[in-house]
Coordinates of C-alpha atoms and ligand atoms in Angstrom, one line a residue:
M4 CA 0.6 -2.9 63.8
V5 CA -0.7 -0.7 60.9
K6 CA -0.4 -1.4 57.4
F7 CA 0.1 0.9 54.6
F8 CA -0.1 0.7 50.8
G9 CA 1.8 1.9 48.0
K10 CA 3.3 1.6 44.2
P11 CA 6.9 -0.6 44.7
V12 CA 9.6 0.9 42.7
Y13 CA 12.1 -1.5 43.7
K14 CA 11.6 -5.0 45.4
G15 CA 13.1 -6.2 48.3
I16 CA 12.2 -6.1 51.9
A17 CA 13.7 -4.5 55.0
V18 CA 13.3 -4.6 58.9
G19 CA 14.5 -2.0 60.6
P20 CA 14.2 1.7 62.5
V21 CA 12.3 4.3 60.0
L22 CA 13.7 8.2 59.8
V23 CA 11.1 10.5 58.7
M24 CA 13.0 12.9 56.5
K25 CA 11.4 16.6 56.9
K26 CA 12.3 19.2 54.4
G27 CA 14.8 21.8 55.6
D28 CA 13.0 24.9 54.7
E29 CA 10.0 24.4 56.4
Q30 CA 7.7 27.2 57.4
V31 CA 9.5 28.6 60.9
K32 CA 6.9 30.0 63.2
R33 CA 7.4 33.7 64.6
S34 CA 6.7 33.7 68.5
K35 CA 7.0 36.4 71.0
I36 CA 9.6 35.8 73.6
E37 CA 10.0 37.5 77.2
N38 CA 13.7 36.9 77.7
P39 CA 16.0 37.8 74.5
E40 CA 19.0 36.7 76.6
E41 CA 17.9 33.5 77.2
E42 CA 16.9 33.1 73.3
I43 CA 20.5 34.6 72.2
R44 CA 21.7 32.0 74.7
K45 CA 19.9 29.2 72.6
V46 CA 21.4 30.4 69.3
D47 CA 25.0 30.1 70.6
Q48 CA 24.7 26.3 72.1
A49 CA 23.1 25.9 68.3
V50 CA 25.8 27.1 66.6
E51 CA 28.2 24.7 68.8
M52 CA 26.0 22.2 67.8
A53 CA 26.5 23.1 64.3
Q54 CA 30.2 23.1 64.6
E55 CA 30.8 20.0 65.6
Q56 CA 28.4 18.2 63.0
L57 CA 30.2 20.7 60.3
Q58 CA 33.4 19.1 61.5
K59 CA 31.9 15.5 61.7
L60 CA 30.9 16.0 57.9
Y61 CA 34.2 17.7 56.7
D62 CA 36.3 14.7 58.5
K63 CA 33.7 12.1 56.5
A64 CA 33.7 14.0 53.2
V65 CA 37.3 14.2 53.2
T66 CA 37.7 10.5 53.2
E67 CA 35.0 9.9 50.7
V68 CA 35.2 12.7 48.1
G69 CA 38.7 14.4 48.9
E70 CA 39.5 17.5 50.4
T71 CA 38.6 19.8 47.5
S72 CA 35.0 18.3 47.8
A73 CA 34.8 18.5 51.5
A74 CA 36.3 22.1 51.6
I75 CA 32.2 23.5 51.4
F76 CA 31.9 22.0 54.9
E77 CA 34.8 24.2 56.3
V78 CA 33.4 27.3 54.6
H79 CA 30.1 26.7 56.3
Q80 CA 32.2 26.4 59.5
M81 CA 32.9 29.6 58.8
M82 CA 30.4 31.6 58.0
L83 CA 28.8 30.4 61.5
E84 CA 31.5 32.3 63.1
D85 CA 30.6 35.7 60.8
E86 CA 30.1 38.4 63.2
D87 CA 27.8 40.2 60.6
Y88 CA 25.5 37.3 60.7
L89 CA 25.4 36.4 64.3
D90 CA 24.8 40.3 64.9
A91 CA 21.8 40.5 62.9
I92 CA 20.5 37.3 64.9
Y93 CA 20.8 39.0 67.7
N94 CA 19.4 42.0 66.9
I95 CA 16.4 40.8 65.3
I96 CA 15.8 39.0 69.0
R97 CA 16.5 41.9 71.1
T98 CA 14.3 44.5 69.0
E99 CA 11.6 42.6 68.1
T100 CA 11.7 40.3 71.2
V101 CA 10.8 37.1 68.9
N102 CA 11.9 33.5 69.0
A103 CA 15.7 32.6 67.8
E104 CA 14.5 30.2 65.1
Y105 CA 12.9 32.7 63.3
A106 CA 15.5 35.6 64.1
V107 CA 17.8 33.0 62.0
A108 CA 15.1 31.9 59.3
V109 CA 15.2 35.9 58.6
T110 CA 18.4 36.6 58.9
G111 CA 19.6 33.7 56.8
D112 CA 16.7 34.9 54.1
N113 CA 18.0 38.5 54.2
F114 CA 21.8 37.1 53.6
S115 CA 21.1 34.9 51.3
E116 CA 19.3 38.0 48.9
M117 CA 21.7 39.8 49.5
F118 CA 24.8 37.3 48.3
A119 CA 22.1 36.3 45.4
G120 CA 22.3 40.1 44.1
M121 CA 25.9 40.1 43.6
D122 CA 27.8 40.6 40.5
D123 CA 30.9 38.0 41.7
E124 CA 29.8 34.7 40.8
Y125 CA 31.8 33.0 43.5
M126 CA 29.7 35.8 46.0
K127 CA 26.6 35.1 44.4
A128 CA 26.8 30.8 45.0
R129 CA 27.1 31.5 48.4
A130 CA 23.4 32.7 48.9
A131 CA 22.8 28.9 48.4
D132 CA 25.3 28.6 51.5
V133 CA 23.6 30.9 54.1
K134 CA 20.5 29.1 53.6
D135 CA 22.0 26.0 54.1
I136 CA 23.9 27.0 57.3
S137 CA 20.5 28.9 58.6
N138 CA 18.6 25.6 58.1
R139 CA 21.0 23.8 59.9
L140 CA 21.0 26.1 62.7
I141 CA 17.1 25.8 62.7
Q142 CA 17.4 22.0 63.2
C143 CA 20.3 22.2 66.3
L144 CA 17.6 24.7 67.6
G145 CA 14.8 22.5 67.8
G146 CA 17.2 19.7 69.5
G147 CA 19.6 18.9 66.1
D148 CA 17.2 16.3 65.0
E149 CA 18.2 16.6 61.4
N150 CA 18.2 14.2 58.8
D151 CA 21.8 13.5 59.0
F152 CA 22.4 9.9 58.0
A153 CA 26.4 10.1 59.1
F154 CA 25.9 9.7 62.4
R155 CA 22.5 7.3 62.3
E156 CA 22.0 3.7 62.2
P157 CA 20.6 2.2 59.1
S158 CA 17.1 3.2 58.7
I159 CA 14.1 3.0 56.5
V160 CA 13.4 6.9 55.2
L161 CA 10.0 7.9 55.1
A162 CA 9.6 11.4 53.0
E163 CA 6.7 13.1 51.6
D164 CA 8.7 13.1 48.2
L165 CA 12.5 13.0 47.4
S166 CA 13.9 15.4 44.9
P167 CA 17.1 13.7 42.7
S168 CA 19.6 15.8 44.7
E169 CA 18.3 14.8 48.1
T170 CA 18.7 11.3 47.2
V171 CA 22.2 11.6 45.7
Q172 CA 23.3 12.9 48.8
M173 CA 22.3 10.4 51.0
D174 CA 24.8 7.8 52.7
K175 CA 23.5 4.5 50.7
N176 CA 24.7 2.4 53.4
K177 CA 22.5 4.0 56.0
I178 CA 19.2 3.4 54.0
L179 CA 17.2 0.3 54.2
A180 CA 14.3 1.3 52.0
F181 CA 12.8 4.1 50.5
V182 CA 8.9 5.2 51.4
T183 CA 7.7 8.2 50.4
V184 CA 4.0 9.7 50.3
H185 CA 4.1 11.3 46.8
G186 CA 6.6 10.5 44.0
S187 CA 6.0 8.6 40.4
A188 CA 7.7 5.2 39.4
N189 CA 9.6 7.2 36.4
S190 CA 11.1 9.7 38.0
H191 CA 15.0 9.8 39.0
T192 CA 14.4 9.2 42.6
S193 CA 12.8 5.8 41.8
I194 CA 15.8 5.0 39.4
L195 CA 18.2 5.8 41.8
A196 CA 16.6 3.4 44.4
R197 CA 16.5 0.7 41.8
M198 CA 20.3 1.9 41.3
M199 CA 21.1 1.5 45.1
N200 CA 19.5 -2.0 45.1
I201 CA 17.3 -0.4 47.8
P202 CA 13.8 -1.3 48.2
A203 CA 11.2 1.5 47.7
L204 CA 7.7 2.2 47.7
I205 CA 5.6 5.4 46.5
G206 CA 2.2 7.0 47.3
V207 CA 2.3 5.4 50.5
P208 CA -0.5 7.2 52.1
M209 CA 0.8 7.8 55.5
D210 CA 0.3 10.8 57.8
L211 CA 4.0 11.4 58.5
D212 CA 3.6 14.0 61.3
K213 CA 2.1 11.2 63.1
I214 CA 5.3 8.7 62.7
Q215 CA 8.0 9.3 65.3
N216 CA 12.1 8.3 64.2
G217 CA 12.7 4.8 65.5
M218 CA 9.4 3.2 65.6
K219 CA 10.2 -0.2 63.9
A220 CA 9.2 -1.3 60.4
V221 CA 9.0 -3.5 57.3
V222 CA 8.8 -2.5 54.0
D223 CA 7.7 -5.1 51.6
G224 CA 8.9 -4.2 48.1
F225 CA 6.6 -7.1 46.4
Q226 CA 3.6 -6.5 48.3
G227 CA 4.0 -2.8 48.1
E228 CA 3.5 -2.7 51.8
V229 CA 4.7 -0.8 55.0
I230 CA 4.2 -2.2 58.1
L231 CA 4.8 0.1 60.9
E232 CA 5.2 -1.5 64.8
P233 CA 4.9 -4.9 63.4
N234 CA 4.0 -8.0 65.5
E235 CA 6.2 -10.9 65.8
F236 CA 4.6 -13.0 63.3
A237 CA 5.0 -9.9 60.4
C238 CA 8.8 -9.3 61.6
R239 CA 9.6 -13.5 61.3
E240 CA 7.5 -13.6 57.9
A241 CA 9.8 -10.7 56.7
E242 CA 13.0 -12.3 58.3
N243 CA 11.9 -15.3 56.2
K244 CA 11.5 -13.5 52.9
I245 CA 14.6 -11.9 53.4
A246 CA 16.6 -15.1 53.5
K247 CA 14.7 -16.7 50.7
E248 CA 15.7 -13.4 48.6
Q249 CA 19.4 -13.9 49.7
E250 CA 19.1 -17.3 48.6
K251 CA 17.7 -16.1 45.0
L252 CA 20.8 -13.8 44.7
R253 CA 23.0 -16.8 45.8
L254 CA 21.9 -18.4 43.0
L255 CA 22.4 -15.4 40.6
Q256 CA 26.1 -15.5 41.7
D257 CA 26.5 -18.4 39.5
L258 CA 26.5 -16.3 36.5
K259 CA 29.1 -14.2 36.8
G260 CA 32.1 -14.7 34.3
K261 CA 29.3 -16.2 32.1
D262 CA 28.9 -14.8 28.2
N263 CA 25.3 -13.0 27.6
V264 CA 24.7 -15.0 24.6
T265 CA 21.5 -16.7 23.7
K266 CA 21.1 -20.7 22.6
S267 CA 21.0 -19.8 19.1
G268 CA 24.5 -17.6 19.8
K269 CA 23.7 -14.0 19.4
K270 CA 25.7 -12.0 21.9
I271 CA 23.9 -8.8 23.5
N272 CA 25.9 -6.6 25.4
V273 CA 24.6 -6.0 29.0
Y274 CA 26.0 -2.7 30.6
A275 CA 25.2 -0.8 33.8
N276 CA 23.4 2.2 34.2
I277 CA 24.9 4.6 37.4
G278 CA 24.7 7.6 38.7
G279 CA 28.5 8.3 40.1
V280 CA 32.0 7.5 40.9
G281 CA 30.1 5.3 43.9
D282 CA 28.2 2.9 42.1
V283 CA 31.0 1.5 40.2
G284 CA 31.3 -1.2 43.1
Y285 CA 27.7 -2.5 42.2
V286 CA 28.9 -2.6 38.6
L287 CA 31.8 -5.0 39.2
E288 CA 30.1 -6.8 42.0
N289 CA 27.4 -7.7 39.5
D290 CA 29.9 -8.3 36.7
A291 CA 28.7 -5.9 33.9
G292 CA 30.3 -5.7 30.5
G293 CA 30.7 -2.0 30.9
I294 CA 28.5 1.2 32.0
G295 CA 26.2 1.7 29.2
L296 CA 24.8 5.5 31.0
F297 CA 26.8 7.1 33.5
R298 CA 24.7 10.1 34.4
S299 CA 27.0 12.4 34.5
E300 CA 24.5 15.0 35.6
F301 CA 24.5 13.8 39.2
L302 CA 28.3 15.2 39.6
Y303 CA 26.4 18.7 39.2
L304 CA 23.8 17.8 41.7
G305 CA 23.7 18.3 45.6
R306 CA 26.5 21.0 45.5
E307 CA 26.9 24.7 45.4
D308 CA 28.9 25.3 42.5
F309 CA 29.7 24.0 39.3
P310 CA 32.1 21.0 39.2
S311 CA 35.7 22.3 37.9
E312 CA 37.2 20.9 35.0
E313 CA 39.7 19.1 37.5
E314 CA 36.9 17.7 39.7
Q315 CA 35.3 16.3 36.7
L316 CA 38.7 15.0 35.4
Q317 CA 39.2 13.0 38.7
A318 CA 35.6 11.2 38.3
Y319 CA 35.9 10.3 35.3
R320 CA 39.3 9.1 35.0
Q321 CA 38.6 7.3 38.4
V322 CA 35.8 5.3 36.6
L323 CA 37.7 4.6 33.6
Q324 CA 40.6 3.3 35.1
T325 CA 38.3 1.2 37.4
M326 CA 36.7 -0.3 34.5
G327 CA 40.3 -1.0 32.8
E328 CA 39.0 -2.2 28.7
R329 CA 35.6 -2.3 29.2
K330 CA 33.5 0.3 27.6
V331 CA 32.1 3.4 29.9
I332 CA 29.9 5.8 28.0
I333 CA 29.3 9.0 29.9
R334 CA 26.5 10.8 28.8
T335 CA 27.2 14.5 28.9
L336 CA 24.8 16.5 31.5
D337 CA 20.9 16.3 31.6
I338 CA 20.3 19.0 34.2
G339 CA 16.6 20.6 33.9
A340 CA 13.2 18.9 34.7
D341 CA 13.4 16.9 37.8
K342 CA 17.0 17.6 38.3
Q343 CA 17.1 21.1 39.0
V344 CA 20.6 22.8 40.4
D345 CA 20.1 26.3 42.3
Y346 CA 23.8 27.7 40.6
F347 CA 22.4 26.9 37.1
N348 CA 19.6 29.7 38.0
L349 CA 17.4 27.7 35.3
G350 CA 14.4 29.8 36.3
K351 CA 10.6 28.8 36.7
E352 CA 9.1 26.9 33.8
E353 CA 5.9 26.1 33.0
N354 CA 6.9 22.8 31.0
P355 CA 10.4 22.1 32.4
A356 CA 10.3 18.7 30.8
L357 CA 9.6 20.4 27.4
G358 CA 12.3 23.2 28.3
Y359 CA 15.6 24.1 29.1
R360 CA 17.0 21.3 29.8
A361 CA 19.8 18.5 28.4
I362 CA 22.1 19.6 25.4
R363 CA 19.5 22.6 25.2
I364 CA 21.1 24.4 27.8
C365 CA 24.7 23.0 26.5
L366 CA 24.2 24.4 23.2
K367 CA 23.1 27.9 24.8
Q368 CA 26.1 27.6 27.3
P369 CA 28.7 26.6 25.6
D370 CA 31.2 27.5 28.1
I371 CA 29.4 24.9 30.5
F372 CA 29.3 22.3 28.0
K373 CA 33.4 22.8 27.1
T374 CA 34.5 22.4 30.6
Q375 CA 32.8 19.0 30.4
L376 CA 34.1 18.3 27.1
R377 CA 37.7 19.3 27.9
A378 CA 37.2 17.2 31.2
L379 CA 36.1 13.8 29.3
F380 CA 38.4 14.2 26.2
R381 CA 41.5 14.4 28.8
A382 CA 39.8 11.3 30.5
S383 CA 39.9 9.3 27.1
V384 CA 43.1 8.4 27.4
H385 CA 42.7 6.5 31.0
G386 CA 40.1 3.8 29.5
N387 CA 38.1 2.8 27.0
L388 CA 35.7 6.3 26.7
S389 CA 32.1 6.6 24.8
I390 CA 30.4 9.9 25.4
M391 CA 27.1 10.2 24.3
Y392 CA 24.4 13.6 24.1
P393 CA 20.7 13.7 25.7
M394 CA 17.7 15.2 24.7
I395 CA 18.5 14.9 20.4
T396 CA 15.8 16.4 18.3
S397 CA 17.9 17.3 15.0
T398 CA 20.8 16.7 12.6
E399 CA 21.4 20.6 13.5
E400 CA 21.9 19.9 16.9
V401 CA 24.6 17.3 16.6
Q402 CA 26.5 19.6 14.0
R403 CA 26.4 22.5 16.3
I404 CA 27.7 19.9 18.6
Y405 CA 30.8 18.8 16.3
E406 CA 31.6 22.6 15.9
I407 CA 32.1 23.1 19.7
V408 CA 34.0 19.5 19.9
E409 CA 36.3 21.1 17.2
E410 CA 36.5 23.8 19.1
V411 CA 37.6 22.1 22.2
K412 CA 40.0 19.9 20.3
Q413 CA 41.9 23.1 19.0
E414 CA 42.1 24.6 22.5
L415 CA 43.5 21.7 24.0
E416 CA 45.9 21.3 21.3
A417 CA 47.3 24.6 21.3
E418 CA 47.6 24.2 25.4
Q419 CA 49.5 20.8 25.1
I420 CA 47.2 19.1 26.8
L421 CA 46.9 15.2 26.3
F422 CA 43.7 13.6 25.4
K423 CA 42.0 11.6 23.0
L424 CA 38.5 11.9 21.1
P425 CA 36.0 9.4 22.4
E426 CA 33.5 7.3 20.3
Q427 CA 30.5 9.8 20.2
G428 CA 26.5 8.7 20.0
I429 CA 23.4 10.2 21.2
M430 CA 20.7 9.2 23.0
I431 CA 17.3 8.7 21.3
E432 CA 14.3 9.9 23.3
T433 CA 12.5 12.1 21.5
P434 CA 10.2 11.0 18.6
A435 CA 11.6 13.5 16.1
A436 CA 15.6 11.8 16.5
V437 CA 13.7 8.8 15.9
M438 CA 11.9 9.9 12.7
V439 CA 15.1 11.5 11.5
S440 CA 17.1 8.4 12.6
D441 CA 18.3 7.4 9.3
E442 CA 20.4 10.8 8.9
L443 CA 21.5 10.8 12.4
A444 CA 22.9 7.7 12.0
Q445 CA 25.2 9.0 9.5
M446 CA 26.4 11.1 12.0
V447 CA 26.8 9.4 15.2
D448 CA 28.8 6.3 16.1
F449 CA 25.9 4.5 17.9
F450 CA 22.3 5.2 19.3
S451 CA 21.0 4.6 22.9
V452 CA 17.2 4.5 23.0
G453 CA 16.0 6.4 26.3
T454 CA 13.0 4.9 26.5
N455 CA 12.1 6.7 29.8
D456 CA 11.7 10.0 27.8
L457 CA 10.8 8.6 25.1
T458 CA 7.9 7.1 26.3
Q459 CA 7.0 10.6 28.2
Y460 CA 7.3 12.1 25.0
T461 CA 5.6 9.7 22.6
L462 CA 2.4 9.2 24.9
A463 CA 2.6 12.6 25.9
V464 CA 2.7 11.7 29.4
D465 CA 4.6 13.5 32.4
R466 CA 7.2 10.4 33.7
Q467 CA 7.0 12.6 37.1
N468 CA 3.0 12.9 37.3
E469 CA 2.2 10.2 40.1
K470 CA -1.2 10.2 38.5
L471 CA -0.2 9.4 35.2
D472 CA 1.6 6.1 36.0
D473 CA -1.5 4.0 34.9
F474 CA -1.5 5.7 31.5
Y475 CA 2.4 5.2 31.1
N476 CA 2.7 2.7 29.4
P477 CA 6.5 1.5 27.5
H478 CA 5.2 -1.7 25.8
H479 CA 2.7 0.8 23.7
K480 CA 3.1 -0.4 20.4
A481 CA 4.0 3.3 19.1
I482 CA 7.2 2.7 21.6
L483 CA 8.1 -1.0 20.2
R484 CA 8.0 0.1 16.5
M485 CA 10.0 3.6 17.2
I486 CA 12.8 1.1 18.9
Q487 CA 12.9 -1.3 15.6
M488 CA 13.3 1.7 13.9
V489 CA 16.1 3.1 15.6
I490 CA 17.9 -0.4 15.0
D491 CA 16.8 -0.7 11.8
N492 CA 18.4 2.8 10.9
A493 CA 21.7 2.6 13.0
H494 CA 22.3 -1.1 11.2
K495 CA 21.7 0.3 7.8
Y496 CA 25.1 2.3 8.6
G497 CA 27.2 0.1 10.1
K498 CA 26.5 1.3 14.0
W499 CA 24.9 -0.1 16.8
A500 CA 21.9 0.5 18.5
G501 CA 21.3 0.2 22.7
I502 CA 18.1 0.7 25.4
C503 CA 19.5 2.4 28.6
G504 CA 15.8 3.3 29.6
E505 CA 14.3 1.4 32.5
L506 CA 12.8 -0.8 29.5
G507 CA 15.9 -2.4 29.1
A508 CA 15.9 -4.3 31.9
D509 CA 11.9 -5.3 31.3
L510 CA 12.8 -9.2 31.4
E511 CA 9.1 -9.7 29.6
L512 CA 10.6 -7.7 26.8
T513 CA 14.2 -9.2 26.1
E514 CA 13.2 -12.0 23.5
E515 CA 11.4 -9.2 21.8
F516 CA 14.4 -6.9 21.9
V517 CA 16.8 -9.8 20.9
K518 CA 14.5 -10.8 17.8
M519 CA 14.5 -6.5 17.0
G520 CA 18.4 -7.0 16.9
I521 CA 19.3 -5.1 20.0
D522 CA 23.3 -5.0 20.5
E523 CA 23.4 -3.5 23.9
L524 CA 21.0 -3.6 27.1
S525 CA 22.1 -0.8 29.7
V526 CA 20.2 -1.8 33.1
S527 CA 20.6 -0.8 36.9
P528 CA 23.4 -3.1 38.3
S529 CA 20.7 -5.0 40.7
M530 CA 19.4 -6.2 36.7
I531 CA 22.9 -7.5 35.3
L532 CA 22.6 -11.2 36.3
Q533 CA 18.8 -11.3 36.3
L534 CA 18.9 -10.4 32.7
R535 CA 22.0 -12.5 32.0
R536 CA 19.8 -15.3 33.1
R537 CA 17.0 -14.4 30.5
I538 CA 19.0 -13.8 27.3
R539 CA 21.0 -17.2 28.1
E540 CA 17.1 -19.0 28.3
L541 CA 16.5 -17.5 24.9
D542 CA 16.3 -19.5 21.6
V543 CA 15.9 -16.9 19.0
Ligands
PEP151 C1 15.8 8.4 29.4 O1 15.1 8.9 29.5 O2 15.5 6.7 28.9 C2 16.8 8.2 29.8 C3 17.9 7.1 30.0 O3 17.3 9.4 30.4 P1 17.0 9.7 32.1 O4 16.2 8.6 32.6 O5 17.9 9.8 32.8 O6 16.0 10.7 31.5
MG152 MG1 16.2 10.6 29.2

């Protein structure tokens, strides 16, 4: 039995086998071989194994996300049959007498460079596919030990670090807990763990090379502890804690259907934050009054190309129809910083958090923005939709957004497509937006304070930098005063103000927020009922 300690980002207990996530594009070693034909046979076997995996993934995706989105796995299957691709691999093995893994890696790099250099946008996007199938083939050559959750029992995921796109692709039903060696408590991966209601620890100093898949472990998100190969006593203790947690959750269930009203009669809207259509189940399960932040950029992550207008329309409509009359606030895409997507070709930046991201991309590349707006306006007829724009710093940006909105309206009208203009708000997550919130309040329907970024930009603390977690203090007076200023300015012009950053779920501050006059708090679904209980205790 060995214990490790780290920082909890979501409290909870899990017991189960571990699954070590390896990065797909680890360096492949080149080695000389004796028998090229033997090596080629290995490649053929790996291709067969990869084809089977892709078929299973395709079948699973068809039932979960529909045929259009699943088609990518069919494309991968076809690419694996491509004669040029396979001949290139055989050729390297024969002429250089090198190992199969190396030949596949080199071929993958060459083909993906070739695709990336093409003019046609569709062909350009295939670069990532070739990389993907080559990585799959390399994994199959190593015995097929891939990080494929589709075929595994629920596991505790161990990784050096996880990006939001890796996290979003995982099958949530197969994850018992997340444990990472690196990572920051304020990153989107941590936020996703909270949203998924999964115990998660970061900054755990484990040597992953020494850990085998299938080893038993206990993750204690209350103590910030991971126990590898726990003894009988540790297992029993964990099982007891799980039972107690379940009992607490059962008690919270009594709050379902009750109002979020303080003893003094002040009603607060308690909404949920989600990352995708799949999270709506958690929203309903926890009885949220609406969705206060749908991070629509997650629709763009973990895929090879832009989601089309139709695909987006389908996703937004599904959420709206499921939520019925309840409000759904969809944030327009907030790509960039830690949420990187290859096909956006954003390039490397010195300071990505201060860089080309969110509304800046939308204003500079209005075609991307317009596709999303069209899908949103069309979806709007199916429910109670509001939209909000991220990373606003000025009234000029809002003005420019409204010009684009006007163009989209006129285009839809000209095409005689049914749509409805939703309520439009902005996120307040830069100090600049706070300081001009009196002017912004006159232009928009509502404010939603993004405390995660507001803290990062106000305190000059990178929210992704694990070394700075101790300096990242959203309770700082500067932040609290800013929130007060934003609420006051919203109310002055008859608008409402909410918080959708993680601070909204901080029960130590609920009383203060209510005193400040907050109208709405949007939190992870798992926090809804706890927040309701806190609000109902207050007498302010
Ligand atoms: C925020 O910045 O507080 C926010 C809600 O947006 P995100 O965490 O997605 O940047
Ligand atoms: Mg933000």
